[in-house]
Coordinates of N, CA and C in Angstrom, one line a residue:
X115 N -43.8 35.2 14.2 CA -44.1 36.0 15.3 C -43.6 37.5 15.0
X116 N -44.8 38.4 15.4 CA -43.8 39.9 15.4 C -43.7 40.4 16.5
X117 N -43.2 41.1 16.8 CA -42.2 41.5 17.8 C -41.7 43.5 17.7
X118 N -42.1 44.0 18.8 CA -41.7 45.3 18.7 C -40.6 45.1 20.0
X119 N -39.2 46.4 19.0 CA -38.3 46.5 20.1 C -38.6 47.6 20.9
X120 N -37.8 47.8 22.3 CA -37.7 49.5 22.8 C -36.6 49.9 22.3
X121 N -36.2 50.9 22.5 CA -35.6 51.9 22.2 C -33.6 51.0 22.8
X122 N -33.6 51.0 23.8 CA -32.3 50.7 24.1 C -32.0 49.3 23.4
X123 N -33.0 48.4 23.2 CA -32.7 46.9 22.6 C -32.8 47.2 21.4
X124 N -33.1 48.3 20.5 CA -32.8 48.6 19.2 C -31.1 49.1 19.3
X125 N -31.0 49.8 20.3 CA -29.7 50.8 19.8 C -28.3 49.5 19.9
X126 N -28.9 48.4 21.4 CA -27.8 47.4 21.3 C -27.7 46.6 20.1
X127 N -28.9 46.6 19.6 CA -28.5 45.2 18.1 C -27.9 46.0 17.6
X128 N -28.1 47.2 17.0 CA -27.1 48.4 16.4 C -25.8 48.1 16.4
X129 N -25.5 48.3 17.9 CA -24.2 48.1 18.2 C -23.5 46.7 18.6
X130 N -24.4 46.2 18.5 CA -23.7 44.5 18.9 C -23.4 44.2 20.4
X131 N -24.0 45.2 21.5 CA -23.5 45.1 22.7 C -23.9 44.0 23.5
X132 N -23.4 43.8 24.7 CA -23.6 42.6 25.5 C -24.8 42.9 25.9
X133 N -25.2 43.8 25.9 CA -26.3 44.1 27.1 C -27.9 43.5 26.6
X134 N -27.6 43.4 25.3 CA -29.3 42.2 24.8 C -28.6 40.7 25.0
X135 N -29.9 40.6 25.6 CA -29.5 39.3 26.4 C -29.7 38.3 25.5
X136 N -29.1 36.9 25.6 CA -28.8 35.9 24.5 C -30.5 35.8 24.2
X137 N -31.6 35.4 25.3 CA -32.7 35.7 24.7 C -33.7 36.8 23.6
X138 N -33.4 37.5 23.7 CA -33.6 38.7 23.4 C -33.1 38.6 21.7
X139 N -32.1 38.8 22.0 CA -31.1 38.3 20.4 C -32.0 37.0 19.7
X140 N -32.0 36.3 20.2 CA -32.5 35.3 19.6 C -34.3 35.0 19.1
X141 N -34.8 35.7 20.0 CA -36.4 36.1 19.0 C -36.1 37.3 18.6
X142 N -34.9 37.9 18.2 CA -35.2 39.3 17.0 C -34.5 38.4 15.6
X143 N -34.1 37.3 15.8 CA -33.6 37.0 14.7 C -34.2 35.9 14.0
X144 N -35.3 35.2 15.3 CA -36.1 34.4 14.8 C -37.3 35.0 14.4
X145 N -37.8 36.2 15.0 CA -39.1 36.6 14.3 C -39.4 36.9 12.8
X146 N -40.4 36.8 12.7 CA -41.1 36.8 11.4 C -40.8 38.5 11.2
X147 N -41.2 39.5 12.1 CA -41.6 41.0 11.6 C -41.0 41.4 12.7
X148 N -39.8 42.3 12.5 CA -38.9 43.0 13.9 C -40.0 44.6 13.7
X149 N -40.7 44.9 14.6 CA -41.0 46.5 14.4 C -40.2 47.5 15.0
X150 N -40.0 48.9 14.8 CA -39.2 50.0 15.7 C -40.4 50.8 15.6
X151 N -40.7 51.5 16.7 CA -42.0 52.5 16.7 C -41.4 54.0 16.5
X152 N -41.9 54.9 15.9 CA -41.3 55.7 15.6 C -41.6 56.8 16.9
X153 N -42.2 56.3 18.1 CA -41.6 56.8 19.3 C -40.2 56.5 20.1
X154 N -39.9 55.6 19.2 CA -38.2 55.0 19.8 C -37.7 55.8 18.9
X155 N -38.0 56.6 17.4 CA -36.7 57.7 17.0 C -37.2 59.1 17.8
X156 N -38.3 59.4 18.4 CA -38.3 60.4 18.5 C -37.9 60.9 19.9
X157 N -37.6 58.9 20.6 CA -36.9 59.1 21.8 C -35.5 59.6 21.5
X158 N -34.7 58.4 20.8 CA -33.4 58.9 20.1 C -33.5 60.2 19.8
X159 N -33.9 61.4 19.3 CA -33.5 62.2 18.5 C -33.8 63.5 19.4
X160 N -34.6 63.0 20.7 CA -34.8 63.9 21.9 C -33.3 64.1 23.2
X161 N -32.9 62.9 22.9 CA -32.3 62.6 24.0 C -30.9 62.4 23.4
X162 N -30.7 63.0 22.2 CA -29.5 63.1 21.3 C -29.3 64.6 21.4
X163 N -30.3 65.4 21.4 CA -30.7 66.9 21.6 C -29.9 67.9 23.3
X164 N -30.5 66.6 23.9 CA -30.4 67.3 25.1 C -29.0 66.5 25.4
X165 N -28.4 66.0 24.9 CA -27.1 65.8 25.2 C -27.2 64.3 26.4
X166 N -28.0 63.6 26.4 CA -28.4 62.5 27.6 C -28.5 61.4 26.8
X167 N -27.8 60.9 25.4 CA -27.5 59.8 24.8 C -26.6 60.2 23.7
X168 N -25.1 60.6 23.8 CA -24.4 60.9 23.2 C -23.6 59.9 22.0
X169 N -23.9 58.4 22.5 CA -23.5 57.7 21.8 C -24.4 57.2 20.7
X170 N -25.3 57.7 21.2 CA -26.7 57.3 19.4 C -26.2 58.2 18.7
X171 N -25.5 59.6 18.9 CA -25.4 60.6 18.1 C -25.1 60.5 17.0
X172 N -23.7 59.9 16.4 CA -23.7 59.2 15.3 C -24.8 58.7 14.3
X173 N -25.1 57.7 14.9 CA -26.1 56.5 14.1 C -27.8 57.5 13.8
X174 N -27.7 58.5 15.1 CA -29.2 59.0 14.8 C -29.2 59.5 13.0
X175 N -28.7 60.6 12.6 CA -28.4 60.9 11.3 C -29.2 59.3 10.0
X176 N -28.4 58.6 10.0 CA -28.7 57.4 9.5 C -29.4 56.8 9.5
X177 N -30.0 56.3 10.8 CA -31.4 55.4 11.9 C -32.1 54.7 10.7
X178 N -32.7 55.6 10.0 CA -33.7 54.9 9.4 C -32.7 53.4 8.6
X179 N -31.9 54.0 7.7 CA -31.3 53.3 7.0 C -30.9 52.1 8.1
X180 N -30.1 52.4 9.1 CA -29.6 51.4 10.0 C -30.8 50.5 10.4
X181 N -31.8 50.9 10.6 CA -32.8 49.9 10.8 C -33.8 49.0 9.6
X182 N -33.8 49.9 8.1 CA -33.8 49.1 7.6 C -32.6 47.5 7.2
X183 N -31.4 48.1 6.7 CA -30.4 47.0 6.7 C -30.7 46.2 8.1
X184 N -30.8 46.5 8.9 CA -31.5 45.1 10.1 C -32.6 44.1 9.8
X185 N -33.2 44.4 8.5 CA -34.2 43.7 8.5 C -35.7 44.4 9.0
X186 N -35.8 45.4 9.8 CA -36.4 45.8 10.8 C -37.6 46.8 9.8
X187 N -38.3 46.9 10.6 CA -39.8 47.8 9.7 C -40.2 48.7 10.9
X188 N -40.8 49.9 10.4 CA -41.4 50.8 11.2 C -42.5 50.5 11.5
X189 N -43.0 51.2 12.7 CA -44.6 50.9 13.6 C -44.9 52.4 13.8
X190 N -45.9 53.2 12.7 CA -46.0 54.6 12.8 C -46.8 54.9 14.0
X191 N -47.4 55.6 14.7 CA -48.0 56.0 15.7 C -49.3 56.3 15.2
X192 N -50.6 55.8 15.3 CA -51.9 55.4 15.3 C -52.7 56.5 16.1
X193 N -53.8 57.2 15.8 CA -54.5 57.4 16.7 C -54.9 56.7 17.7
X194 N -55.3 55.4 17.6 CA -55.6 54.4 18.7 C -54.4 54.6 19.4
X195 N -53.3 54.1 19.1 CA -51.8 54.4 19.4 C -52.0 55.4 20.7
X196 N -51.8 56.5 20.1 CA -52.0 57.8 20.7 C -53.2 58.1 21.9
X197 N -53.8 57.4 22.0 CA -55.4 57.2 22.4 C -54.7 57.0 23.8
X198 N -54.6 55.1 23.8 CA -54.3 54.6 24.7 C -53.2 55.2 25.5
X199 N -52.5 55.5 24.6 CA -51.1 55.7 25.7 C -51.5 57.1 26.6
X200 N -52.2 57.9 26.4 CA -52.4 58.9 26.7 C -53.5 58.6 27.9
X201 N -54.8 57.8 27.4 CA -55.5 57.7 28.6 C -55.2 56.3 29.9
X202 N -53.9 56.1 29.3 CA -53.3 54.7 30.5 C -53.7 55.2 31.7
X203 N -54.7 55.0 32.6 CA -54.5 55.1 34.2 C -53.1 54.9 34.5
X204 N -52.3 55.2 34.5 CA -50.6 54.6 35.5 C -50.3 55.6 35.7
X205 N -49.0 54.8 37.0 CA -48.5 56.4 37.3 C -47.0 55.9 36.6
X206 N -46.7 55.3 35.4 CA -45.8 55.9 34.7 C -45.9 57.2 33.6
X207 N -45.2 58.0 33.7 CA -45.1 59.4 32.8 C -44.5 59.3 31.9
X208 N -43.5 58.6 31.5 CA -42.3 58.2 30.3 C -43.4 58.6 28.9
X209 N -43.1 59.4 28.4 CA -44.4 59.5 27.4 C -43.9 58.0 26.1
X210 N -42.4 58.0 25.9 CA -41.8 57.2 25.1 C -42.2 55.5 26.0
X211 N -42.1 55.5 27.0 CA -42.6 54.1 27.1 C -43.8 53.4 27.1
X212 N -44.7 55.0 27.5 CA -46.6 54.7 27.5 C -46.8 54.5 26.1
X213 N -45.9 55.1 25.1 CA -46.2 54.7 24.0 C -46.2 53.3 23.5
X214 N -45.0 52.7 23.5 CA -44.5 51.8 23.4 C -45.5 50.1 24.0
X215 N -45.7 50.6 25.2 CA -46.5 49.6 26.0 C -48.2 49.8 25.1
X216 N -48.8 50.6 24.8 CA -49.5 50.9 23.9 C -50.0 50.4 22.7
X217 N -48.5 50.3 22.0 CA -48.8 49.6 20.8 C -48.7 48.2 20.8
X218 N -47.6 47.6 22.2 CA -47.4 46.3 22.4 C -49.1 45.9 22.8
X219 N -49.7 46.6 23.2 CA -51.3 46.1 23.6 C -51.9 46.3 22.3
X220 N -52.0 47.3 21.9 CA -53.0 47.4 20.6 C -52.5 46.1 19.3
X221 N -51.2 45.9 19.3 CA -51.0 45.4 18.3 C -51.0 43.7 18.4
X222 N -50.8 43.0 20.1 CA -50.4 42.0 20.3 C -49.6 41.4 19.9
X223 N -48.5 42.0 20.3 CA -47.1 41.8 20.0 C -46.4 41.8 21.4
X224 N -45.5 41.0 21.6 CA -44.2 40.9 22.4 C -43.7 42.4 22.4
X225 N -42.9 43.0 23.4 CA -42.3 44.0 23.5 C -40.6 43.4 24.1
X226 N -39.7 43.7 23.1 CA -38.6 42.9 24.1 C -38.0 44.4 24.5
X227 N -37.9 43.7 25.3 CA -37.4 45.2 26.6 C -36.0 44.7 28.3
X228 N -35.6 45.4 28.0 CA -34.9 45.2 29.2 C -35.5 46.2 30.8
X229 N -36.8 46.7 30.8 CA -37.6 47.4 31.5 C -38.3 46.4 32.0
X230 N -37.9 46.1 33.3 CA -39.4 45.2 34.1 C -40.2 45.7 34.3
X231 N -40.5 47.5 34.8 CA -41.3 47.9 34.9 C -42.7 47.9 34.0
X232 N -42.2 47.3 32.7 CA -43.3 47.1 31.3 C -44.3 45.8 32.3
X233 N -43.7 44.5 32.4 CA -44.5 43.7 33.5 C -45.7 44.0 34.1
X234 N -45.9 44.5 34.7 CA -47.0 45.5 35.3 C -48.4 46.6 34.6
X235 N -47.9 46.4 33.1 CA -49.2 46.7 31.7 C -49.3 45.5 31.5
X236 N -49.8 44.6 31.8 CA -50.7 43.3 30.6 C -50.2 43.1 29.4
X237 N -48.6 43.2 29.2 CA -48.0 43.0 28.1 C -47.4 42.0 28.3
X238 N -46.5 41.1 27.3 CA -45.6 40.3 27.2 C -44.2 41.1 27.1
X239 N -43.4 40.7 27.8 CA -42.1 41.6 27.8 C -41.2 39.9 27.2
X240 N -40.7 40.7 26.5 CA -39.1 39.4 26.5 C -37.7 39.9 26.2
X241 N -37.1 39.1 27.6 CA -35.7 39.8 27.8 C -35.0 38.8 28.1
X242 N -35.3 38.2 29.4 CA -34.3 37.5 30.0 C -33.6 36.1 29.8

């Protein structure tokens, strides 16, 4: 199975925190293909900027590297990618999550997320 992370369930495997939940942990280590979209660095590296995720600061520098040694592979941004997320009817604005939800559609893939609000796109979420 492959499997794309968000942005915060990437940064916990990173760090080993409590906060990915024993499920979660356990299809990133059983899957076949972990992906990171490279709207989750450009979330990181926005929100490292503006001073509103101080603790990636560190690891952003590195990222790539840290997510290759994870095992983990990149998911580049597609025109189709770009397409959908852009013409989503919703009234979410997050541009980093319209992305994200996006490619969990285009690609049919799981999205493991700790966001319920993902629920509500015709995705598969797995978290809990």
């Amino acid at each position: 199975m492959r499997v794309l992370l968000d942005t915060h369930a990437l940064f916990w495997w990173l760090i080993d925190a409590p906060q990915l939940t024993p499920m979660a942990r356990q299809t990133i280590v059983e899957a076949d293909m972990v992906l990171i979209s490279a709207a989750s660095m450009w979330e990181v590296a926005t929100k490292v900027r503006l001073g509103k995720w101080p603790e990636m600061a560190a690891l952003l520098p590195d990222c790539e590297n840290w997510v290759s040694q994870s095992g983990f592979e990149s998911l580049p941004i597609s025109f189709a990618h770009a397409r959908l997320a852009g013409e989503m009817d919703i009234p979410h604005r997050d541009p980093f999550d319209r992305m994200l939800i996006a490619q969990s559609k285009i690609e049919a893939m799981p999205l493991i997320s700790n966001e319920a609000l993902f629920d509500d796109f015709e995705i598969t979420r797995i978290w809990s």
